[in-house]
Amino acid sequence: EMSSTDNVSDAMKNLYKTNGVVEGIKPISSSYKIVGRIRTAITDSGDWGTLIKAIYACNEDEILFVKCSDDTKAVWGEMASTAAKLHGLKGTIICGASRDTNEIIELDYPVFSKITRSNAGFALNEGAIGSDLFINDKIIKTGDVVFADCDGVVVIPQDKVDEVLAEVNNIKKFEDDCFAKIKKGQQLDEILNL
């Protein structure tokens, strides 16, 4: 079972005093949960062609992580999702806009974006694939690991993955113990020594 973004974010908070959350990105369907290695791409919102090229730069089971200049135009839709699914990608995460929401949900290809909108730009291919992404206070690199679910998107730098996952296991054990005690009638404030 995949760890939740909540557990991963808590683990990063415990270890590094940072949460790894990429703010404002949500799944277009609340059922989507993905975890995997990232392949980055950066593009202007008027250029969705770069992302078509990026699909084929990805290895099977990678997640395409896109930074757009803004979210005034959709850079991802049904055709891109169909191509990406057939190429073996696990999903696409867009710091920008997507469209064709119902069709993508029907296709069952996980897409996460800031917003959905109808309008799109052009197939220009003027962006970059594999570059470091600077989003808020985070640097996201190809090879980093992302966890994404209905609560959001959390990125773990590739050199911290083992340490973070070990802490996730500690958190899960602690939570399981708390739930067991609650179900036996113990009060949560007592369990947490509040």
mmCIF file with all atom_site columns, C-alpha atoms in Angstrom:
data_model
loop_
_atom_site.group_PDB
_atom_site.id
_atom_site.type_symbol
_atom_site.label_atom_id
_atom_site.label_alt_id
_atom_site.label_comp_id
_atom_site.label_asym_id
_atom_site.label_entity_id
_atom_site.label_seq_id
_atom_site.pdbx_PDB_ins_code
_atom_site.Cartn_x
_atom_site.Cartn_y
_atom_site.Cartn_z
_atom_site.occupancy
_atom_site.B_iso_or_equiv
_atom_site.pdbx_formal_charge
_atom_site.auth_seq_id
_atom_site.auth_comp_id
_atom_site.auth_asym_id
_atom_site.auth_atom_id
_atom_site.pdbx_PDB_model_num
ATOM 1   C CA . GLU A 1 1   ? 0.000   0.000  0.000   1.00 0.00 ? 1   GLU A CA 1
ATOM 2   C CA . MET A 1 2   ? 1.277   3.447  -0.909  1.00 0.00 ? 2   MET A CA 1
ATOM 3   C CA . SER A 1 3   ? 2.075   5.802  1.923   1.00 0.00 ? 3   SER A CA 1
ATOM 4   C CA . SER A 1 4   ? -0.100  8.898  2.039   1.00 0.00 ? 4   SER A CA 1
ATOM 5   C CA . THR A 1 5   ? 1.243   12.333 1.253   1.00 0.00 ? 5   THR A CA 1
ATOM 6   C CA . ASP A 1 6   ? 0.324   13.154 4.854   1.00 0.00 ? 6   ASP A CA 1
ATOM 7   C CA . ASN A 1 7   ? 2.735   10.533 6.226   1.00 0.00 ? 7   ASN A CA 1
ATOM 8   C CA . VAL A 1 8   ? 5.496   11.563 3.821   1.00 0.00 ? 8   VAL A CA 1
ATOM 9   C CA . SER A 1 9   ? 5.060   15.243 4.657   1.00 0.00 ? 9   SER A CA 1
ATOM 10  C CA . ASP A 1 10  ? 5.141   14.457 8.396   1.00 0.00 ? 10  ASP A CA 1
ATOM 11  C CA . ALA A 1 11  ? 8.312   12.406 7.927   1.00 0.00 ? 11  ALA A CA 1
ATOM 12  C CA . MET A 1 12  ? 10.028  15.279 6.116   1.00 0.00 ? 12  MET A CA 1
ATOM 13  C CA . LYS A 1 13  ? 8.874   17.705 8.820   1.00 0.00 ? 13  LYS A CA 1
ATOM 14  C CA . ASN A 1 14  ? 10.303  15.439 11.536  1.00 0.00 ? 14  ASN A CA 1
ATOM 15  C CA . LEU A 1 15  ? 13.623  14.958 9.741   1.00 0.00 ? 15  LEU A CA 1
ATOM 16  C CA . TYR A 1 16  ? 14.281  18.261 7.994   1.00 0.00 ? 16  TYR A CA 1
ATOM 17  C CA . LYS A 1 17  ? 11.789  20.859 9.325   1.00 0.00 ? 17  LYS A CA 1
ATOM 18  C CA . THR A 1 18  ? 10.345  21.190 5.795   1.00 0.00 ? 18  THR A CA 1
ATOM 19  C CA . ASN A 1 19  ? 7.231   19.456 4.502   1.00 0.00 ? 19  ASN A CA 1
ATOM 20  C CA . GLY A 1 20  ? 8.019   18.757 0.821   1.00 0.00 ? 20  GLY A CA 1
ATOM 21  C CA . VAL A 1 21  ? 4.545   19.930 -0.223  1.00 0.00 ? 21  VAL A CA 1
ATOM 22  C CA . VAL A 1 22  ? 4.157   21.565 -3.629  1.00 0.00 ? 22  VAL A CA 1
ATOM 23  C CA . GLU A 1 23  ? 1.308   23.963 -2.878  1.00 0.00 ? 23  GLU A CA 1
ATOM 24  C CA . GLY A 1 24  ? -1.910  24.215 -4.825  1.00 0.00 ? 24  GLY A CA 1
ATOM 25  C CA . ILE A 1 25  ? -1.762  21.086 -6.993  1.00 0.00 ? 25  ILE A CA 1
ATOM 26  C CA . LYS A 1 26  ? -4.632  18.589 -6.693  1.00 0.00 ? 26  LYS A CA 1
ATOM 27  C CA . PRO A 1 27  ? -5.783  15.491 -8.599  1.00 0.00 ? 27  PRO A CA 1
ATOM 28  C CA . ILE A 1 28  ? -8.510  15.991 -11.191 1.00 0.00 ? 28  ILE A CA 1
ATOM 29  C CA . SER A 1 29  ? -10.167 12.935 -9.572  1.00 0.00 ? 29  SER A CA 1
ATOM 30  C CA . SER A 1 30  ? -9.924  12.347 -5.815  1.00 0.00 ? 30  SER A CA 1
ATOM 31  C CA . SER A 1 31  ? -9.250  8.634  -6.362  1.00 0.00 ? 31  SER A CA 1
ATOM 32  C CA . TYR A 1 32  ? -5.824  9.213  -7.948  1.00 0.00 ? 32  TYR A CA 1
ATOM 33  C CA . LYS A 1 33  ? -2.777  8.066  -5.958  1.00 0.00 ? 33  LYS A CA 1
ATOM 34  C CA . ILE A 1 34  ? 0.651   7.810  -7.554  1.00 0.00 ? 34  ILE A CA 1
ATOM 35  C CA . VAL A 1 35  ? 4.229   7.444  -6.416  1.00 0.00 ? 35  VAL A CA 1
ATOM 36  C CA . GLY A 1 36  ? 7.342   7.318  -8.550  1.00 0.00 ? 36  GLY A CA 1
ATOM 37  C CA . ARG A 1 37  ? 10.413  8.960  -9.965  1.00 0.00 ? 37  ARG A CA 1
ATOM 38  C CA . ILE A 1 38  ? 10.064  12.331 -11.628 1.00 0.00 ? 38  ILE A CA 1
ATOM 39  C CA . ARG A 1 39  ? 11.026  13.474 -15.110 1.00 0.00 ? 39  ARG A CA 1
ATOM 40  C CA . THR A 1 40  ? 10.852  17.278 -15.215 1.00 0.00 ? 40  THR A CA 1
ATOM 41  C CA . ALA A 1 41  ? 9.703   19.662 -17.923 1.00 0.00 ? 41  ALA A CA 1
ATOM 42  C CA . ILE A 1 42  ? 9.248   23.420 -18.003 1.00 0.00 ? 42  ILE A CA 1
ATOM 43  C CA . THR A 1 43  ? 7.133   25.340 -20.490 1.00 0.00 ? 43  THR A CA 1
ATOM 44  C CA . ASP A 1 44  ? 5.204   28.501 -21.155 1.00 0.00 ? 44  ASP A CA 1
ATOM 45  C CA . SER A 1 45  ? 1.460   27.989 -20.696 1.00 0.00 ? 45  SER A CA 1
ATOM 46  C CA . GLY A 1 46  ? 1.028   28.839 -24.376 1.00 0.00 ? 46  GLY A CA 1
ATOM 47  C CA . ASP A 1 47  ? 3.210   25.874 -25.416 1.00 0.00 ? 47  ASP A CA 1
ATOM 48  C CA . TRP A 1 48  ? 1.845   22.372 -24.871 1.00 0.00 ? 48  TRP A CA 1
ATOM 49  C CA . GLY A 1 49  ? 4.124   20.892 -27.539 1.00 0.00 ? 49  GLY A CA 1
ATOM 50  C CA . THR A 1 50  ? 7.050   20.660 -25.118 1.00 0.00 ? 50  THR A CA 1
ATOM 51  C CA . LEU A 1 51  ? 5.023   18.243 -22.982 1.00 0.00 ? 51  LEU A CA 1
ATOM 52  C CA . ILE A 1 52  ? 4.297   15.985 -25.940 1.00 0.00 ? 52  ILE A CA 1
ATOM 53  C CA . LYS A 1 53  ? 8.063   15.719 -26.492 1.00 0.00 ? 53  LYS A CA 1
ATOM 54  C CA . ALA A 1 54  ? 8.523   15.185 -22.739 1.00 0.00 ? 54  ALA A CA 1
ATOM 55  C CA . ILE A 1 55  ? 6.231   12.141 -22.772 1.00 0.00 ? 55  ILE A CA 1
ATOM 56  C CA . TYR A 1 56  ? 8.683   10.328 -25.036 1.00 0.00 ? 56  TYR A CA 1
ATOM 57  C CA . ALA A 1 57  ? 11.699  11.491 -23.017 1.00 0.00 ? 57  ALA A CA 1
ATOM 58  C CA . CYS A 1 58  ? 10.238  9.643  -19.998 1.00 0.00 ? 58  CYS A CA 1
ATOM 59  C CA . ASN A 1 59  ? 11.104  6.104  -19.051 1.00 0.00 ? 59  ASN A CA 1
ATOM 60  C CA . GLU A 1 60  ? 8.321   3.647  -18.323 1.00 0.00 ? 60  GLU A CA 1
ATOM 61  C CA . ASP A 1 61  ? 6.848   4.126  -14.804 1.00 0.00 ? 61  ASP A CA 1
ATOM 62  C CA . GLU A 1 62  ? 8.120   7.696  -14.463 1.00 0.00 ? 62  GLU A CA 1
ATOM 63  C CA . ILE A 1 63  ? 5.890   10.624 -13.546 1.00 0.00 ? 63  ILE A CA 1
ATOM 64  C CA . LEU A 1 64  ? 6.076   13.730 -15.705 1.00 0.00 ? 64  LEU A CA 1
ATOM 65  C CA . PHE A 1 65  ? 6.334   16.801 -13.439 1.00 0.00 ? 65  PHE A CA 1
ATOM 66  C CA . VAL A 1 66  ? 5.689   20.063 -15.271 1.00 0.00 ? 66  VAL A CA 1
ATOM 67  C CA . LYS A 1 67  ? 6.233   23.686 -14.305 1.00 0.00 ? 67  LYS A CA 1
ATOM 68  C CA . CYS A 1 68  ? 4.323   26.210 -16.412 1.00 0.00 ? 68  CYS A CA 1
ATOM 69  C CA . SER A 1 69  ? 4.847   29.941 -16.630 1.00 0.00 ? 69  SER A CA 1
ATOM 70  C CA . ASP A 1 70  ? 1.275   30.384 -15.301 1.00 0.00 ? 70  ASP A CA 1
ATOM 71  C CA . ASP A 1 71  ? -2.123  28.713 -15.458 1.00 0.00 ? 71  ASP A CA 1
ATOM 72  C CA . THR A 1 72  ? -3.826  30.972 -18.037 1.00 0.00 ? 72  THR A CA 1
ATOM 73  C CA . LYS A 1 73  ? -3.862  28.181 -20.664 1.00 0.00 ? 73  LYS A CA 1
ATOM 74  C CA . ALA A 1 74  ? -4.133  24.398 -20.345 1.00 0.00 ? 74  ALA A CA 1
ATOM 75  C CA . VAL A 1 75  ? -0.981  22.507 -21.322 1.00 0.00 ? 75  VAL A CA 1
ATOM 76  C CA . TRP A 1 76  ? -2.339  18.961 -20.843 1.00 0.00 ? 76  TRP A CA 1
ATOM 77  C CA . GLY A 1 77  ? -5.430  17.147 -22.061 1.00 0.00 ? 77  GLY A CA 1
ATOM 78  C CA . GLU A 1 78  ? -6.916  13.933 -23.385 1.00 0.00 ? 78  GLU A CA 1
ATOM 79  C CA . MET A 1 79  ? -4.510  13.363 -26.298 1.00 0.00 ? 79  MET A CA 1
ATOM 80  C CA . ALA A 1 80  ? -1.442  13.894 -24.106 1.00 0.00 ? 80  ALA A CA 1
ATOM 81  C CA . SER A 1 81  ? -2.898  11.598 -21.431 1.00 0.00 ? 81  SER A CA 1
ATOM 82  C CA . THR A 1 82  ? -3.637  8.882  -23.984 1.00 0.00 ? 82  THR A CA 1
ATOM 83  C CA . ALA A 1 83  ? -0.094  9.083  -25.391 1.00 0.00 ? 83  ALA A CA 1
ATOM 84  C CA . ALA A 1 84  ? 1.441   9.125  -21.902 1.00 0.00 ? 84  ALA A CA 1
ATOM 85  C CA . LYS A 1 85  ? -0.583  6.138  -20.721 1.00 0.00 ? 85  LYS A CA 1
ATOM 86  C CA . LEU A 1 86  ? 0.372   4.116  -23.797 1.00 0.00 ? 86  LEU A CA 1
ATOM 87  C CA . HIS A 1 87  ? 4.045   5.100  -23.297 1.00 0.00 ? 87  HIS A CA 1
ATOM 88  C CA . GLY A 1 88  ? 3.903   3.694  -19.738 1.00 0.00 ? 88  GLY A CA 1
ATOM 89  C CA . LEU A 1 89  ? 3.938   6.835  -17.581 1.00 0.00 ? 89  LEU A CA 1
ATOM 90  C CA . LYS A 1 90  ? 2.389   6.564  -14.108 1.00 0.00 ? 90  LYS A CA 1
ATOM 91  C CA . GLY A 1 91  ? 0.871   10.043 -14.261 1.00 0.00 ? 91  GLY A CA 1
ATOM 92  C CA . THR A 1 92  ? 1.408   13.731 -14.905 1.00 0.00 ? 92  THR A CA 1
ATOM 93  C CA . ILE A 1 93  ? 1.675   16.536 -12.346 1.00 0.00 ? 93  ILE A CA 1
ATOM 94  C CA . ILE A 1 94  ? 1.293   20.082 -13.623 1.00 0.00 ? 94  ILE A CA 1
ATOM 95  C CA . CYS A 1 95  ? 2.090   23.291 -11.801 1.00 0.00 ? 95  CYS A CA 1
ATOM 96  C CA . GLY A 1 96  ? -0.325  24.889 -14.257 1.00 0.00 ? 96  GLY A CA 1
ATOM 97  C CA . ALA A 1 97  ? -3.634  24.014 -15.941 1.00 0.00 ? 97  ALA A CA 1
ATOM 98  C CA . SER A 1 98  ? -5.101  20.890 -17.546 1.00 0.00 ? 98  SER A CA 1
ATOM 99  C CA . ARG A 1 99  ? -8.307  20.276 -19.498 1.00 0.00 ? 99  ARG A CA 1
ATOM 100 C CA . ASP A 1 100 ? -10.467 17.433 -20.914 1.00 0.00 ? 100 ASP A CA 1
ATOM 101 C CA . THR A 1 101 ? -11.150 16.417 -17.325 1.00 0.00 ? 101 THR A CA 1
ATOM 102 C CA . ASN A 1 102 ? -13.983 13.937 -17.897 1.00 0.00 ? 102 ASN A CA 1
ATOM 103 C CA . GLU A 1 103 ? -12.181 12.251 -20.778 1.00 0.00 ? 103 GLU A CA 1
ATOM 104 C CA . ILE A 1 104 ? -8.978  11.875 -18.745 1.00 0.00 ? 104 ILE A CA 1
ATOM 105 C CA . ILE A 1 105 ? -10.916 10.441 -15.795 1.00 0.00 ? 105 ILE A CA 1
ATOM 106 C CA . GLU A 1 106 ? -12.606 7.973  -18.169 1.00 0.00 ? 106 GLU A CA 1
ATOM 107 C CA . LEU A 1 107 ? -9.160  7.036  -19.521 1.00 0.00 ? 107 LEU A CA 1
ATOM 108 C CA . ASP A 1 108 ? -8.035  6.444  -15.901 1.00 0.00 ? 108 ASP A CA 1
ATOM 109 C CA . TYR A 1 109 ? -4.742  8.269  -16.323 1.00 0.00 ? 109 TYR A CA 1
ATOM 110 C CA . PRO A 1 110 ? -3.758  10.186 -13.161 1.00 0.00 ? 110 PRO A CA 1
ATOM 111 C CA . VAL A 1 111 ? -3.420  13.930 -13.748 1.00 0.00 ? 111 VAL A CA 1
ATOM 112 C CA . PHE A 1 112 ? -2.781  16.520 -11.051 1.00 0.00 ? 112 PHE A CA 1
ATOM 113 C CA . SER A 1 113 ? -2.957  20.254 -11.801 1.00 0.00 ? 113 SER A CA 1
ATOM 114 C CA . LYS A 1 114 ? -3.545  23.641 -10.186 1.00 0.00 ? 114 LYS A CA 1
ATOM 115 C CA . ILE A 1 115 ? -6.749  24.258 -12.127 1.00 0.00 ? 115 ILE A CA 1
ATOM 116 C CA . THR A 1 116 ? -8.704  23.037 -15.108 1.00 0.00 ? 116 THR A CA 1
ATOM 117 C CA . ARG A 1 117 ? -9.718  25.309 -17.967 1.00 0.00 ? 117 ARG A CA 1
ATOM 118 C CA . SER A 1 118 ? -10.959 25.025 -21.543 1.00 0.00 ? 118 SER A CA 1
ATOM 119 C CA . ASN A 1 119 ? -8.456  27.121 -23.491 1.00 0.00 ? 119 ASN A CA 1
ATOM 120 C CA . ALA A 1 120 ? -5.037  25.933 -24.619 1.00 0.00 ? 120 ALA A CA 1
ATOM 121 C CA . GLY A 1 121 ? -2.036  27.310 -26.474 1.00 0.00 ? 121 GLY A CA 1
ATOM 122 C CA . PHE A 1 122 ? -0.057  25.782 -29.345 1.00 0.00 ? 122 PHE A CA 1
ATOM 123 C CA . ALA A 1 123 ? 2.267   22.834 -30.040 1.00 0.00 ? 123 ALA A CA 1
ATOM 124 C CA . LEU A 1 124 ? 5.466   24.896 -30.097 1.00 0.00 ? 124 LEU A CA 1
ATOM 125 C CA . ASN A 1 125 ? 8.114   22.763 -28.328 1.00 0.00 ? 125 ASN A CA 1
ATOM 126 C CA . GLU A 1 126 ? 9.996   25.792 -26.977 1.00 0.00 ? 126 GLU A CA 1
ATOM 127 C CA . GLY A 1 127 ? 10.362  24.581 -23.371 1.00 0.00 ? 127 GLY A CA 1
ATOM 128 C CA . ALA A 1 128 ? 12.932  22.298 -21.713 1.00 0.00 ? 128 ALA A CA 1
ATOM 129 C CA . ILE A 1 129 ? 12.945  18.698 -20.531 1.00 0.00 ? 129 ILE A CA 1
ATOM 130 C CA . GLY A 1 130 ? 15.026  17.479 -17.584 1.00 0.00 ? 130 GLY A CA 1
ATOM 131 C CA . SER A 1 131 ? 15.827  20.924 -16.160 1.00 0.00 ? 131 SER A CA 1
ATOM 132 C CA . ASP A 1 132 ? 15.632  21.661 -12.435 1.00 0.00 ? 132 ASP A CA 1
ATOM 133 C CA . LEU A 1 133 ? 12.291  23.210 -11.487 1.00 0.00 ? 133 LEU A CA 1
ATOM 134 C CA . PHE A 1 134 ? 12.175  26.079 -8.998  1.00 0.00 ? 134 PHE A CA 1
ATOM 135 C CA . ILE A 1 135 ? 8.717   26.142 -7.430  1.00 0.00 ? 135 ILE A CA 1
ATOM 136 C CA . ASN A 1 136 ? 8.236   28.391 -4.416  1.00 0.00 ? 136 ASN A CA 1
ATOM 137 C CA . ASP A 1 137 ? 11.061  27.415 -2.046  1.00 0.00 ? 137 ASP A CA 1
ATOM 138 C CA . LYS A 1 138 ? 11.662  23.989 -3.629  1.00 0.00 ? 138 LYS A CA 1
ATOM 139 C CA . ILE A 1 139 ? 14.051  22.668 -6.240  1.00 0.00 ? 139 ILE A CA 1
ATOM 140 C CA . ILE A 1 140 ? 12.583  19.645 -8.031  1.00 0.00 ? 140 ILE A CA 1
ATOM 141 C CA . LYS A 1 141 ? 14.932  17.497 -10.112 1.00 0.00 ? 141 LYS A CA 1
ATOM 142 C CA . THR A 1 142 ? 14.580  14.606 -12.507 1.00 0.00 ? 142 THR A CA 1
ATOM 143 C CA . GLY A 1 143 ? 15.044  11.474 -10.374 1.00 0.00 ? 143 GLY A CA 1
ATOM 144 C CA . ASP A 1 144 ? 13.370  12.883 -7.250  1.00 0.00 ? 144 ASP A CA 1
ATOM 145 C CA . VAL A 1 145 ? 10.443  10.860 -5.887  1.00 0.00 ? 145 VAL A CA 1
ATOM 146 C CA . VAL A 1 146 ? 6.914   12.234 -5.739  1.00 0.00 ? 146 VAL A CA 1
ATOM 147 C CA . PHE A 1 147 ? 3.920   11.055 -3.742  1.00 0.00 ? 147 PHE A CA 1
ATOM 148 C CA . ALA A 1 148 ? 0.589   12.455 -4.933  1.00 0.00 ? 148 ALA A CA 1
ATOM 149 C CA . ASP A 1 149 ? -2.951  11.789 -3.726  1.00 0.00 ? 149 ASP A CA 1
ATOM 150 C CA . CYS A 1 150 ? -6.193  13.608 -2.888  1.00 0.00 ? 150 CYS A CA 1
ATOM 151 C CA . ASP A 1 151 ? -4.462  15.686 -0.191  1.00 0.00 ? 151 ASP A CA 1
ATOM 152 C CA . GLY A 1 152 ? -1.743  17.029 -2.466  1.00 0.00 ? 152 GLY A CA 1
ATOM 153 C CA . VAL A 1 153 ? 1.741   16.521 -3.859  1.00 0.00 ? 153 VAL A CA 1
ATOM 154 C CA . VAL A 1 154 ? 4.931   15.882 -1.840  1.00 0.00 ? 154 VAL A CA 1
ATOM 155 C CA . VAL A 1 155 ? 8.414   15.635 -3.376  1.00 0.00 ? 155 VAL A CA 1
ATOM 156 C CA . ILE A 1 156 ? 11.353  13.847 -1.739  1.00 0.00 ? 156 ILE A CA 1
ATOM 157 C CA . PRO A 1 157 ? 14.858  14.697 -3.025  1.00 0.00 ? 157 PRO A CA 1
ATOM 158 C CA . GLN A 1 158 ? 16.374  11.504 -4.433  1.00 0.00 ? 158 GLN A CA 1
ATOM 159 C CA . ASP A 1 159 ? 19.225  11.452 -1.882  1.00 0.00 ? 159 ASP A CA 1
ATOM 160 C CA . LYS A 1 160 ? 16.740  11.523 1.026   1.00 0.00 ? 160 LYS A CA 1
ATOM 161 C CA . VAL A 1 161 ? 14.287  8.801  -0.083  1.00 0.00 ? 161 VAL A CA 1
ATOM 162 C CA . ASP A 1 162 ? 15.540  5.945  2.121   1.00 0.00 ? 162 ASP A CA 1
ATOM 163 C CA . GLU A 1 163 ? 15.697  8.114  5.228   1.00 0.00 ? 163 GLU A CA 1
ATOM 164 C CA . VAL A 1 164 ? 12.221  9.568  4.625   1.00 0.00 ? 164 VAL A CA 1
ATOM 165 C CA . LEU A 1 165 ? 10.646  6.158  3.984   1.00 0.00 ? 165 LEU A CA 1
ATOM 166 C CA . ALA A 1 166 ? 12.193  4.780  7.189   1.00 0.00 ? 166 ALA A CA 1
ATOM 167 C CA . GLU A 1 167 ? 10.628  7.693  9.094   1.00 0.00 ? 167 GLU A CA 1
ATOM 168 C CA . VAL A 1 168 ? 7.294   7.064  7.336   1.00 0.00 ? 168 VAL A CA 1
ATOM 169 C CA . ASN A 1 169 ? 7.383   3.509  8.718   1.00 0.00 ? 169 ASN A CA 1
ATOM 170 C CA . ASN A 1 170 ? 8.047   4.871  12.227  1.00 0.00 ? 170 ASN A CA 1
ATOM 171 C CA . ILE A 1 171 ? 5.088   7.243  11.875  1.00 0.00 ? 171 ILE A CA 1
ATOM 172 C CA . LYS A 1 172 ? 2.796   4.448  10.669  1.00 0.00 ? 172 LYS A CA 1
ATOM 173 C CA . LYS A 1 173 ? 3.771   2.229  13.625  1.00 0.00 ? 173 LYS A CA 1
ATOM 174 C CA . PHE A 1 174 ? 3.093   5.089  16.050  1.00 0.00 ? 174 PHE A CA 1
ATOM 175 C CA . GLU A 1 175 ? -0.281  5.836  14.430  1.00 0.00 ? 175 GLU A CA 1
ATOM 176 C CA . ASP A 1 176 ? -1.291  2.156  14.428  1.00 0.00 ? 176 ASP A CA 1
ATOM 177 C CA . ASP A 1 177 ? -0.468  2.010  18.136  1.00 0.00 ? 177 ASP A CA 1
ATOM 178 C CA . CYS A 1 178 ? -2.529  5.154  18.784  1.00 0.00 ? 178 CYS A CA 1
ATOM 179 C CA . PHE A 1 179 ? -5.530  3.804  16.865  1.00 0.00 ? 179 PHE A CA 1
ATOM 180 C CA . ALA A 1 180 ? -5.373  0.512  18.784  1.00 0.00 ? 180 ALA A CA 1
ATOM 181 C CA . LYS A 1 181 ? -5.350  2.376  22.109  1.00 0.00 ? 181 LYS A CA 1
ATOM 182 C CA . ILE A 1 182 ? -8.224  4.666  21.052  1.00 0.00 ? 182 ILE A CA 1
ATOM 183 C CA . LYS A 1 183 ? -10.325 1.651  20.029  1.00 0.00 ? 183 LYS A CA 1
ATOM 184 C CA . LYS A 1 184 ? -9.682  0.136  23.467  1.00 0.00 ? 184 LYS A CA 1
ATOM 185 C CA . GLY A 1 185 ? -11.153 3.252  25.063  1.00 0.00 ? 185 GLY A CA 1
ATOM 186 C CA . GLN A 1 186 ? -8.074  5.294  25.915  1.00 0.00 ? 186 GLN A CA 1
ATOM 187 C CA . GLN A 1 187 ? -8.382  9.046  25.334  1.00 0.00 ? 187 GLN A CA 1
ATOM 188 C CA . LEU A 1 188 ? -6.217  10.547 22.609  1.00 0.00 ? 188 LEU A CA 1
ATOM 189 C CA . ASP A 1 189 ? -5.008  13.404 24.813  1.00 0.00 ? 189 ASP A CA 1
ATOM 190 C CA . GLU A 1 190 ? -3.689  10.836 27.308  1.00 0.00 ? 190 GLU A CA 1
ATOM 191 C CA . ILE A 1 191 ? -1.991  8.811  24.569  1.00 0.00 ? 191 ILE A CA 1
ATOM 192 C CA . LEU A 1 192 ? -0.256  11.965 23.317  1.00 0.00 ? 192 LEU A CA 1
ATOM 193 C CA . ASN A 1 193 ? 0.563   13.195 26.845  1.00 0.00 ? 193 ASN A CA 1
ATOM 194 C CA . LEU A 1 194 ? -1.208  16.514 26.263  1.00 0.00 ? 194 LEU A CA 1
#
